Amino acid sequence: MNLSFERLFNKALGKIIEDYKEKGESLSEEILTQAIHNSLDDDLFNNIAENFYQILKDNMYEPLELERLIHTEFRSRIKQRWIRPLALFNSLIIITEEICTNDINKTNEIKILDENTSEHSLKYYTFMKLLAKQILLAKEIHYLLEGGFADAALSRWRTAHETKIILFIFLKYYDNDKIMNELLTRFNDASIVEEYKECRWHNNSNDNYFKDLKKNYKNLLKKYGDSFKFDYEWARPIFDSLSRRIYFKDLEIHVRNHEETLSFYQKANYQIHSSPLGTFDSLGTIDIEGLESPPYIFGPSNLGLRIPGQLEIFTLYETIVTYLNATPSIDNLIYIKTLGKFMNEAFEEFERVEEEIINDELSFSEENNV
């Protein structure tokens, strides 16, 4: 689908100039400018664009189906190559989800409101919300890896990493009811602050819901102070000696996060914020001497799945294991041991498949250079 209207126009313009030359007539700049102005009015462009739009719209289902078939075929090839590590990853997700659903069914963290109504405690509700989000993120990342979108998977992993750190903050004070309740209350109140920040740009000052939201927002600033409008101020009770704003890095340090994940977290930031490195660098390319990847990637790739796959597997494992260790039991110990076996084998399989792909590409390149 190559537009050629400008080429046709230039050709027609050249013809006009040639005709004038053949007739021996002078073509002044004023006459030429007027001719161009008379030809290129808005109605002409609008009519061409409308016709072009209608043609494309009338045929839009055919390229959609073609794209679906191409992507389905590509996903099938990825599954064939990466099936074992992806299957192990999926098993880890299923086991984690079953642990959480079983825990919900048997929990004692229930508050009776009346004879017909009950709800989970704020502590349990927040924990399970974070765990459910972690499982959902793992499923999203798994789906992206199946489709060959490694950079997108790494971007979603960043959210999973942040979710893990927040849960770790709460779990660190699991047995300290005073700090725990204060953190949980502030964390939930912070969601009101974030909702207000989101809605204030909608110019809905006459909406009753927004009026109540704004009132609640102002009440929270009175309760906690103006600084509560900043991110991570909900964690202030454990950063009382910190005179500046709280940043996510502070939360990571507080729970002694693994340093090896820091570089990958930064790499994920580059992808999310479309930085210079995020623009030029991609997990879906090979950066090895003797191999050349296409300079521009417009779709999925079967390369680069190892890094986001291993990162998410480790993050999901750490999240659920830390949660289970908060309430030790024989069942939880067996779960932890089982999950560890899946994680270790999945790590090995992601390594193996990536190495196979690179070796195959090197062999192919050598054969074609003989």
mmCIF file of C-alpha atoms in Angstrom:
data_model
loop_
_atom_site.group_PDB
_atom_site.id
_atom_site.type_symbol
_atom_site.label_atom_id
_atom_site.label_comp_id
_atom_site.label_asym_id
_atom_site.label_seq_id
_atom_site.Cartn_x
_atom_site.Cartn_y
_atom_site.Cartn_z
ATOM 1 C CA MET A 1 0.000 0.000 0.000
ATOM 2 C CA ASN A 2 2.251 2.781 -1.307
ATOM 3 C CA LEU A 3 0.781 6.238 -1.770
ATOM 4 C CA SER A 4 1.962 7.825 -5.047
ATOM 5 C CA PHE A 5 -0.144 10.997 -5.300
ATOM 6 C CA GLU A 6 2.856 13.253 -4.750
ATOM 7 C CA ARG A 7 4.815 11.397 -7.427
ATOM 8 C CA LEU A 8 1.927 11.781 -9.872
ATOM 9 C CA PHE A 9 1.634 15.467 -9.036
ATOM 10 C CA ASN A 10 5.349 16.039 -9.607
ATOM 11 C CA LYS A 11 5.077 14.214 -12.929
ATOM 12 C CA ALA A 12 2.129 16.414 -14.002
ATOM 13 C CA LEU A 13 3.988 19.525 -12.886
ATOM 14 C CA GLY A 14 6.997 18.509 -14.941
ATOM 15 C CA LYS A 15 4.726 18.025 -17.965
ATOM 16 C CA ILE A 16 3.363 21.577 -17.604
ATOM 17 C CA ILE A 17 6.864 23.005 -17.472
ATOM 18 C CA GLU A 18 7.906 20.993 -20.564
ATOM 19 C CA ASP A 19 4.816 22.168 -22.511
ATOM 20 C CA TYR A 20 5.653 25.783 -21.811
ATOM 21 C CA LYS A 21 9.246 25.217 -22.941
ATOM 22 C CA GLU A 22 8.113 23.530 -26.184
ATOM 23 C CA LYS A 23 5.816 26.471 -26.954
ATOM 24 C CA GLY A 24 8.633 28.873 -26.263
ATOM 25 C CA GLU A 25 6.560 30.611 -23.639
ATOM 26 C CA SER A 26 8.043 31.790 -20.387
ATOM 27 C CA LEU A 27 6.663 30.239 -17.233
ATOM 28 C CA SER A 28 6.979 32.774 -14.460
ATOM 29 C CA GLU A 29 7.098 31.792 -10.826
ATOM 30 C CA GLU A 30 3.848 33.689 -10.260
ATOM 31 C CA ILE A 31 1.979 31.720 -12.949
ATOM 32 C CA LEU A 32 3.380 28.414 -11.663
ATOM 33 C CA THR A 33 2.486 29.208 -8.066
ATOM 34 C CA GLN A 34 -1.071 30.157 -9.059
ATOM 35 C CA ALA A 35 -1.475 26.945 -11.066
ATOM 36 C CA ILE A 36 -0.342 24.854 -8.118
ATOM 37 C CA HIS A 37 -2.640 26.783 -5.786
ATOM 38 C CA ASN A 38 -5.631 26.265 -8.092
ATOM 39 C CA SER A 39 -4.939 22.539 -8.387
ATOM 40 C CA LEU A 40 -4.164 21.673 -4.796
ATOM 41 C CA ASP A 41 -7.189 22.913 -2.882
ATOM 42 C CA ASP A 42 -8.648 21.292 0.231
ATOM 43 C CA ASP A 43 -11.562 19.769 -1.668
ATOM 44 C CA LEU A 44 -9.193 17.790 -3.874
ATOM 45 C CA PHE A 45 -7.300 16.357 -0.900
ATOM 46 C CA ASN A 46 -10.504 15.641 1.009
ATOM 47 C CA ASN A 47 -12.030 13.820 -1.984
ATOM 48 C CA ILE A 48 -8.896 11.722 -2.534
ATOM 49 C CA ALA A 49 -8.618 10.911 1.196
ATOM 50 C CA GLU A 50 -12.318 9.965 1.366
ATOM 51 C CA ASN A 51 -12.021 7.595 -1.608
ATOM 52 C CA PHE A 52 -8.825 6.110 -0.229
ATOM 53 C CA TYR A 53 -10.463 5.659 3.187
ATOM 54 C CA GLN A 54 -13.521 3.920 1.708
ATOM 55 C CA ILE A 55 -11.401 1.531 -0.352
ATOM 56 C CA LEU A 56 -9.316 0.544 2.666
ATOM 57 C CA LYS A 57 -12.377 0.210 4.918
ATOM 58 C CA ASP A 58 -14.230 -1.957 2.407
ATOM 59 C CA ASN A 59 -11.286 -4.360 2.375
ATOM 60 C CA MET A 60 -10.182 -4.153 6.010
ATOM 61 C CA TYR A 61 -11.226 -7.702 6.990
ATOM 62 C CA GLU A 62 -8.965 -9.378 4.451
ATOM 63 C CA PRO A 63 -5.662 -7.995 5.855
ATOM 64 C CA LEU A 64 -6.989 -8.599 9.372
ATOM 65 C CA GLU A 65 -7.506 -12.279 8.605
ATOM 66 C CA LEU A 66 -4.144 -12.470 6.836
ATOM 67 C CA GLU A 67 -2.412 -10.921 9.840
ATOM 68 C CA ARG A 68 -4.203 -13.374 12.142
ATOM 69 C CA LEU A 69 -3.064 -16.350 10.063
ATOM 70 C CA ILE A 70 0.524 -15.107 9.951
ATOM 71 C CA HIS A 71 0.577 -14.532 13.710
ATOM 72 C CA THR A 72 -1.110 -17.896 14.418
ATOM 73 C CA GLU A 73 1.546 -19.662 12.364
ATOM 74 C CA PHE A 74 4.294 -17.739 14.143
ATOM 75 C CA ARG A 75 2.824 -18.533 17.590
ATOM 76 C CA SER A 76 2.759 -22.218 16.611
ATOM 77 C CA ARG A 77 6.459 -22.100 15.726
ATOM 78 C CA ILE A 78 7.254 -20.366 19.016
ATOM 79 C CA LYS A 79 5.315 -22.993 20.955
ATOM 80 C CA GLN A 80 7.206 -25.770 19.206
ATOM 81 C CA ARG A 81 10.538 -24.217 20.088
ATOM 82 C CA TRP A 82 9.730 -22.862 23.561
ATOM 83 C CA ILE A 83 7.026 -25.331 24.613
ATOM 84 C CA ARG A 84 8.890 -26.858 27.556
ATOM 85 C CA PRO A 85 9.905 -23.659 29.399
ATOM 86 C CA LEU A 86 6.493 -22.109 28.680
ATOM 87 C CA ALA A 87 4.720 -25.232 29.973
ATOM 88 C CA LEU A 88 6.790 -25.172 33.173
ATOM 89 C CA PHE A 89 6.039 -21.454 33.578
ATOM 90 C CA ASN A 90 2.318 -22.130 33.107
ATOM 91 C CA SER A 91 2.421 -24.905 35.722
ATOM 92 C CA LEU A 92 3.953 -22.475 38.198
ATOM 93 C CA ILE A 93 1.106 -20.033 37.528
ATOM 94 C CA ILE A 94 -1.567 -22.730 37.964
ATOM 95 C CA ILE A 95 -0.105 -23.963 41.259
ATOM 96 C CA THR A 96 0.170 -20.407 42.600
ATOM 97 C CA GLU A 97 -3.419 -19.662 41.642
ATOM 98 C CA GLU A 98 -4.650 -22.854 43.320
ATOM 99 C CA ILE A 99 -2.744 -21.973 46.495
ATOM 100 C CA CYS A 100 -4.493 -18.593 46.597
ATOM 101 C CA THR A 101 -7.990 -19.885 45.802
ATOM 102 C CA ASN A 102 -7.646 -22.620 48.424
ATOM 103 C CA ASP A 103 -6.460 -20.055 50.926
ATOM 104 C CA ILE A 104 -9.472 -17.845 50.218
ATOM 105 C CA ASN A 105 -11.847 -20.764 50.800
ATOM 106 C CA LYS A 106 -10.360 -21.731 54.169
ATOM 107 C CA THR A 107 -9.269 -18.370 55.595
ATOM 108 C CA ASN A 108 -10.332 -17.224 59.034
ATOM 109 C CA GLU A 109 -9.708 -13.589 58.105
ATOM 110 C CA ILE A 110 -13.432 -12.857 57.810
ATOM 111 C CA LYS A 111 -15.297 -10.015 59.475
ATOM 112 C CA ILE A 112 -19.002 -10.615 60.132
ATOM 113 C CA LEU A 113 -20.990 -7.465 59.330
ATOM 114 C CA ASP A 114 -24.438 -8.904 59.982
ATOM 115 C CA GLU A 115 -26.203 -12.261 59.690
ATOM 116 C CA ASN A 116 -26.207 -12.049 55.878
ATOM 117 C CA THR A 117 -22.989 -10.177 55.154
ATOM 118 C CA SER A 118 -19.309 -10.779 55.772
ATOM 119 C CA GLU A 119 -16.060 -9.518 54.316
ATOM 120 C CA HIS A 120 -12.354 -10.248 54.535
ATOM 121 C CA SER A 121 -10.251 -8.149 56.874
ATOM 122 C CA LEU A 122 -8.377 -5.238 55.330
ATOM 123 C CA LYS A 123 -5.115 -7.106 55.876
ATOM 124 C CA TYR A 124 -6.201 -10.265 54.090
ATOM 125 C CA TYR A 125 -8.103 -8.371 51.388
ATOM 126 C CA THR A 126 -5.042 -6.272 50.507
ATOM 127 C CA PHE A 127 -2.718 -9.275 50.518
ATOM 128 C CA MET A 128 -4.987 -11.278 48.243
ATOM 129 C CA LYS A 129 -5.521 -8.307 45.923
ATOM 130 C CA LEU A 130 -1.757 -8.050 45.458
ATOM 131 C CA LEU A 131 -1.415 -11.810 44.937
ATOM 132 C CA ALA A 132 -4.287 -11.867 42.439
ATOM 133 C CA LYS A 133 -2.666 -9.005 40.540
ATOM 134 C CA GLN A 134 0.625 -10.901 40.535
ATOM 135 C CA ILE A 135 -1.022 -13.999 39.058
ATOM 136 C CA LEU A 136 -2.812 -11.932 36.417
ATOM 137 C CA LEU A 137 0.474 -10.270 35.463
ATOM 138 C CA ALA A 138 2.133 -13.675 35.158
ATOM 139 C CA LYS A 139 -0.621 -14.783 32.766
ATOM 140 C CA GLU A 140 -0.227 -11.613 30.697
ATOM 141 C CA ILE A 141 3.536 -12.115 30.493
ATOM 142 C CA HIS A 142 3.093 -15.765 29.537
ATOM 143 C CA TYR A 143 0.707 -14.760 26.744
ATOM 144 C CA LEU A 144 3.134 -12.110 25.475
ATOM 145 C CA LEU A 145 5.987 -14.630 25.462
ATOM 146 C CA GLU A 146 3.841 -17.089 23.500
ATOM 147 C CA GLY A 147 3.311 -14.345 20.948
ATOM 148 C CA GLY A 148 6.987 -13.414 20.702
ATOM 149 C CA PHE A 149 6.702 -9.981 22.353
ATOM 150 C CA ALA A 150 9.704 -10.066 24.678
ATOM 151 C CA ASP A 151 10.010 -6.295 25.178
ATOM 152 C CA ALA A 152 6.336 -6.010 26.136
ATOM 153 C CA ALA A 153 6.738 -8.952 28.528
ATOM 154 C CA LEU A 154 9.683 -7.210 30.180
ATOM 155 C CA SER A 155 7.587 -4.050 30.547
ATOM 156 C CA ARG A 156 4.837 -5.982 32.316
ATOM 157 C CA TRP A 157 7.441 -7.673 34.509
ATOM 158 C CA ARG A 158 8.339 -4.260 35.903
ATOM 159 C CA THR A 159 4.804 -3.992 37.294
ATOM 160 C CA ALA A 160 5.099 -7.507 38.720
ATOM 161 C CA HIS A 161 8.367 -6.543 40.409
ATOM 162 C CA GLU A 162 6.786 -3.440 41.951
ATOM 163 C CA THR A 163 3.796 -5.473 43.154
ATOM 164 C CA LYS A 164 6.170 -7.960 44.785
ATOM 165 C CA ILE A 165 8.080 -5.224 46.626
ATOM 166 C CA ILE A 166 4.863 -3.673 47.972
ATOM 167 C CA LEU A 167 3.665 -7.063 49.261
ATOM 168 C CA PHE A 168 7.091 -7.651 50.826
ATOM 169 C CA ILE A 169 6.767 -4.360 52.708
ATOM 170 C CA PHE A 170 3.522 -5.549 54.290
ATOM 171 C CA LEU A 171 4.799 -9.057 54.985
ATOM 172 C CA LYS A 172 7.857 -7.663 56.750
ATOM 173 C CA TYR A 173 5.507 -6.301 59.418
ATOM 174 C CA TYR A 174 3.143 -9.268 59.404
ATOM 175 C CA ASP A 175 3.433 -9.758 63.180
ATOM 176 C CA ASN A 176 3.443 -6.060 64.061
ATOM 177 C CA ASP A 177 -0.258 -5.184 64.106
ATOM 178 C CA LYS A 178 0.279 -1.483 64.849
ATOM 179 C CA ILE A 179 2.563 -0.758 61.898
ATOM 180 C CA MET A 180 0.742 -3.224 59.658
ATOM 181 C CA ASN A 181 -2.678 -1.641 60.216
ATOM 182 C CA GLU A 182 -1.276 1.855 59.711
ATOM 183 C CA LEU A 183 0.421 0.867 56.459
ATOM 184 C CA LEU A 184 -2.654 -0.938 55.153
ATOM 185 C CA THR A 185 -4.981 1.956 55.972
ATOM 186 C CA ARG A 186 -2.688 4.489 54.329
ATOM 187 C CA PHE A 187 -2.188 2.231 51.300
ATOM 188 C CA ASN A 188 -5.927 1.935 50.740
ATOM 189 C CA ASP A 189 -6.443 5.667 51.375
ATOM 190 C CA ALA A 190 -3.731 6.383 48.792
ATOM 191 C CA SER A 191 -5.963 4.816 46.141
ATOM 192 C CA ILE A 192 -8.419 7.680 46.729
ATOM 193 C CA VAL A 193 -5.621 10.197 46.178
ATOM 194 C CA GLU A 194 -4.648 8.491 42.924
ATOM 195 C CA GLU A 195 -8.240 8.373 41.725
ATOM 196 C CA TYR A 196 -8.632 12.095 42.416
ATOM 197 C CA LYS A 197 -5.436 12.858 40.455
ATOM 198 C CA GLU A 198 -6.836 10.880 37.544
ATOM 199 C CA CYS A 199 -10.327 12.386 37.581
ATOM 200 C CA ARG A 200 -9.399 16.028 38.136
ATOM 201 C CA TRP A 201 -8.421 16.420 34.473
ATOM 202 C CA HIS A 202 -11.832 15.329 33.212
ATOM 203 C CA ASN A 203 -13.383 18.723 33.983
ATOM 204 C CA ASN A 204 -16.330 17.129 35.766
ATOM 205 C CA SER A 205 -16.580 19.548 38.682
ATOM 206 C CA ASN A 206 -20.395 19.364 38.577
ATOM 207 C CA ASP A 207 -20.431 15.584 38.944
ATOM 208 C CA ASN A 208 -21.544 14.476 42.417
ATOM 209 C CA TYR A 209 -19.129 11.545 42.456
ATOM 210 C CA PHE A 210 -16.211 13.860 41.720
ATOM 211 C CA LYS A 211 -17.383 16.314 44.387
ATOM 212 C CA ASP A 212 -17.351 13.527 46.979
ATOM 213 C CA LEU A 213 -13.994 12.315 45.687
ATOM 214 C CA LYS A 214 -12.501 15.793 45.993
ATOM 215 C CA LYS A 215 -13.899 16.148 49.504
ATOM 216 C CA ASN A 216 -12.381 12.806 50.537
ATOM 217 C CA TYR A 217 -9.071 13.808 48.953
ATOM 218 C CA LYS A 218 -8.919 17.050 50.924
ATOM 219 C CA ASN A 219 -9.867 15.227 54.139
ATOM 220 C CA LEU A 220 -6.992 12.783 53.604
ATOM 221 C CA LEU A 221 -4.521 15.643 53.162
ATOM 222 C CA LYS A 222 -5.789 17.133 56.417
ATOM 223 C CA LYS A 223 -5.439 13.757 58.127
ATOM 224 C CA TYR A 224 -1.957 12.834 56.864
ATOM 225 C CA GLY A 225 -0.521 16.156 55.669
ATOM 226 C CA ASP A 226 -0.054 17.694 52.214
ATOM 227 C CA SER A 227 2.819 15.339 51.413
ATOM 228 C CA PHE A 228 0.319 12.466 51.235
ATOM 229 C CA LYS A 229 -0.436 13.522 47.663
ATOM 230 C CA PHE A 230 2.978 12.171 46.600
ATOM 231 C CA ASP A 231 3.617 8.580 45.521
ATOM 232 C CA TYR A 232 4.596 6.071 48.241
ATOM 233 C CA GLU A 233 3.696 8.437 51.097
ATOM 234 C CA TRP A 234 1.511 5.621 52.361
ATOM 235 C CA ALA A 235 4.795 4.014 53.537
ATOM 236 C CA ARG A 236 5.832 7.035 55.663
ATOM 237 C CA PRO A 237 5.400 5.183 59.023
ATOM 238 C CA ILE A 238 8.456 3.049 58.217
ATOM 239 C CA PHE A 239 10.429 5.988 56.758
ATOM 240 C CA ASP A 240 9.872 8.439 59.593
ATOM 241 C CA SER A 241 13.517 9.510 59.682
ATOM 242 C CA LEU A 242 13.549 10.271 55.944
ATOM 243 C CA SER A 243 13.250 14.034 55.423
ATOM 244 C CA ARG A 244 12.689 13.882 51.664
ATOM 245 C CA ARG A 245 10.063 12.267 49.435
ATOM 246 C CA ILE A 246 9.853 8.476 49.360
ATOM 247 C CA TYR A 247 10.770 6.734 46.115
ATOM 248 C CA PHE A 248 10.300 3.168 44.975
ATOM 249 C CA LYS A 249 14.035 2.610 45.373
ATOM 250 C CA ASP A 250 13.581 3.234 49.115
ATOM 251 C CA LEU A 251 11.022 0.444 49.291
ATOM 252 C CA GLU A 252 13.396 -1.919 47.467
ATOM 253 C CA ILE A 253 16.249 -1.168 49.858
ATOM 254 C CA HIS A 254 13.958 -1.589 52.856
ATOM 255 C CA VAL A 255 13.200 -5.194 51.939
ATOM 256 C CA ARG A 256 16.752 -5.862 50.665
ATOM 257 C CA ASN A 257 15.804 -6.555 47.069
ATOM 258 C CA HIS A 258 18.119 -8.717 44.953
ATOM 259 C CA GLU A 259 20.647 -6.426 43.286
ATOM 260 C CA GLU A 260 20.760 -8.539 40.108
ATOM 261 C CA THR A 261 17.214 -7.440 39.244
ATOM 262 C CA LEU A 262 18.083 -3.731 39.358
ATOM 263 C CA SER A 263 19.654 -3.607 35.897
ATOM 264 C CA PHE A 264 16.677 -5.432 34.401
ATOM 265 C CA TYR A 265 14.295 -3.055 36.179
ATOM 266 C CA GLN A 266 16.163 -0.159 34.564
ATOM 267 C CA LYS A 267 16.039 -1.933 31.196
ATOM 268 C CA ALA A 268 12.268 -2.318 31.581
ATOM 269 C CA ASN A 269 12.022 1.406 32.331
ATOM 270 C CA TYR A 270 13.722 2.170 29.023
ATOM 271 C CA GLN A 271 11.074 0.146 27.183
ATOM 272 C CA ILE A 272 8.137 1.687 29.026
ATOM 273 C CA HIS A 273 9.265 5.308 28.676
ATOM 274 C CA SER A 274 10.604 4.953 25.130
ATOM 275 C CA SER A 275 14.050 6.276 26.022
ATOM 276 C CA PRO A 276 16.881 6.488 23.479
ATOM 277 C CA LEU A 277 18.169 3.034 24.471
ATOM 278 C CA GLY A 278 14.615 1.663 24.552
ATOM 279 C CA THR A 279 14.196 2.930 20.993
ATOM 280 C CA PHE A 280 17.373 1.405 19.570
ATOM 281 C CA ASP A 281 17.637 -1.743 21.707
ATOM 282 C CA SER A 282 15.327 -4.768 21.657
ATOM 283 C CA LEU A 283 15.365 -8.201 23.261
ATOM 284 C CA GLY A 284 14.064 -9.574 19.964
ATOM 285 C CA THR A 285 17.380 -8.997 18.175
ATOM 286 C CA ILE A 286 20.716 -10.814 18.247
ATOM 287 C CA ASP A 287 23.719 -8.761 19.269
ATOM 288 C CA ILE A 288 26.465 -11.292 18.525
ATOM 289 C CA GLU A 289 29.445 -10.955 16.232
ATOM 290 C CA GLY A 290 28.750 -12.760 12.985
ATOM 291 C CA LEU A 291 24.974 -12.407 13.230
ATOM 292 C CA GLU A 292 22.927 -9.508 11.973
ATOM 293 C CA SER A 293 19.331 -8.857 12.980
ATOM 294 C CA PRO A 294 17.014 -6.731 10.837
ATOM 295 C CA PRO A 295 17.463 -3.042 11.747
ATOM 296 C CA TYR A 296 13.708 -2.530 12.166
ATOM 297 C CA ILE A 297 11.336 -4.911 13.944
ATOM 298 C CA PHE A 298 7.646 -4.415 13.162
ATOM 299 C CA GLY A 299 6.328 -7.529 14.882
ATOM 300 C CA PRO A 300 7.111 -10.470 17.158
ATOM 301 C CA SER A 301 10.383 -12.379 17.404
ATOM 302 C CA ASN A 302 11.340 -15.827 18.670
ATOM 303 C CA LEU A 303 14.371 -14.287 20.385
ATOM 304 C CA GLY A 304 14.688 -12.648 23.796
ATOM 305 C CA LEU A 305 12.076 -14.681 25.653
ATOM 306 C CA ARG A 306 14.550 -15.977 28.231
ATOM 307 C CA ILE A 307 15.121 -12.761 30.200
ATOM 308 C CA PRO A 308 11.468 -11.746 30.844
ATOM 309 C CA GLY A 309 10.507 -15.407 31.289
ATOM 310 C CA GLN A 310 13.110 -16.077 33.969
ATOM 311 C CA LEU A 311 12.509 -12.743 35.670
ATOM 312 C CA GLU A 312 8.762 -13.318 35.974
ATOM 313 C CA ILE A 313 9.159 -16.923 37.120
ATOM 314 C CA PHE A 314 11.545 -15.798 39.859
ATOM 315 C CA THR A 315 9.273 -12.899 40.835
ATOM 316 C CA LEU A 316 6.160 -15.065 41.016
ATOM 317 C CA TYR A 317 8.062 -17.727 42.992
ATOM 318 C CA GLU A 318 9.450 -15.199 45.465
ATOM 319 C CA THR A 319 6.047 -13.586 45.925
ATOM 320 C CA ILE A 320 4.095 -16.718 46.788
ATOM 321 C CA VAL A 321 6.915 -18.300 48.815
ATOM 322 C CA THR A 322 7.300 -15.187 50.981
ATOM 323 C CA TYR A 323 3.541 -15.154 51.528
ATOM 324 C CA LEU A 324 3.504 -18.843 52.491
ATOM 325 C CA ASN A 325 6.436 -18.402 54.885
ATOM 326 C CA ALA A 326 4.432 -15.788 56.800
ATOM 327 C CA THR A 327 2.225 -18.629 58.082
ATOM 328 C CA PRO A 328 4.455 -21.737 58.184
ATOM 329 C CA SER A 329 2.863 -25.180 57.920
ATOM 330 C CA ILE A 330 3.715 -28.619 56.527
ATOM 331 C CA ASP A 331 1.452 -28.018 53.513
ATOM 332 C CA ASN A 332 3.103 -24.691 52.808
ATOM 333 C CA LEU A 333 6.559 -26.256 53.040
ATOM 334 C CA ILE A 334 5.587 -28.890 50.461
ATOM 335 C CA TYR A 335 4.184 -26.177 48.191
ATOM 336 C CA ILE A 336 7.435 -24.208 48.489
ATOM 337 C CA LYS A 337 9.585 -27.243 47.654
ATOM 338 C CA THR A 338 7.391 -28.103 44.661
ATOM 339 C CA LEU A 339 7.397 -24.559 43.321
ATOM 340 C CA GLY A 340 11.162 -24.434 43.675
ATOM 341 C CA LYS A 341 11.556 -27.505 41.476
ATOM 342 C CA PHE A 342 9.391 -25.956 38.761
ATOM 343 C CA MET A 343 11.313 -22.679 38.957
ATOM 344 C CA ASN A 344 14.747 -24.318 38.691
ATOM 345 C CA GLU A 345 13.797 -26.492 35.732
ATOM 346 C CA ALA A 346 12.060 -23.604 33.957
ATOM 347 C CA PHE A 347 15.217 -21.499 34.348
ATOM 348 C CA GLU A 348 17.317 -24.269 32.794
ATOM 349 C CA GLU A 349 14.887 -24.759 29.912
ATOM 350 C CA PHE A 350 14.754 -21.062 29.037
ATOM 351 C CA GLU A 351 18.568 -21.072 28.964
ATOM 352 C CA ARG A 352 18.691 -24.211 26.817
ATOM 353 C CA VAL A 353 16.209 -23.030 24.190
ATOM 354 C CA GLU A 354 17.809 -19.612 23.790
ATOM 355 C CA GLU A 355 21.229 -21.228 23.372
ATOM 356 C CA GLU A 356 19.795 -23.611 20.755
ATOM 357 C CA ILE A 357 18.311 -20.727 18.755
ATOM 358 C CA ILE A 358 21.559 -18.754 18.782
ATOM 359 C CA ASN A 359 23.598 -21.821 17.775
ATOM 360 C CA ASP A 360 21.145 -22.563 14.948
ATOM 361 C CA GLU A 361 21.402 -18.976 13.718
ATOM 362 C CA LEU A 362 25.202 -19.125 13.840
ATOM 363 C CA SER A 363 25.243 -22.408 11.898
ATOM 364 C CA PHE A 364 22.844 -20.990 9.297
ATOM 365 C CA SER A 365 24.969 -17.860 8.947
ATOM 366 C CA GLU A 366 28.182 -19.892 8.509
ATOM 367 C CA GLU A 367 26.569 -22.115 5.867
ATOM 368 C CA ASN A 368 25.424 -19.094 3.859
ATOM 369 C CA ASN A 369 28.844 -17.445 4.074
ATOM 370 C CA VAL A 370 30.713 -20.487 2.745
#
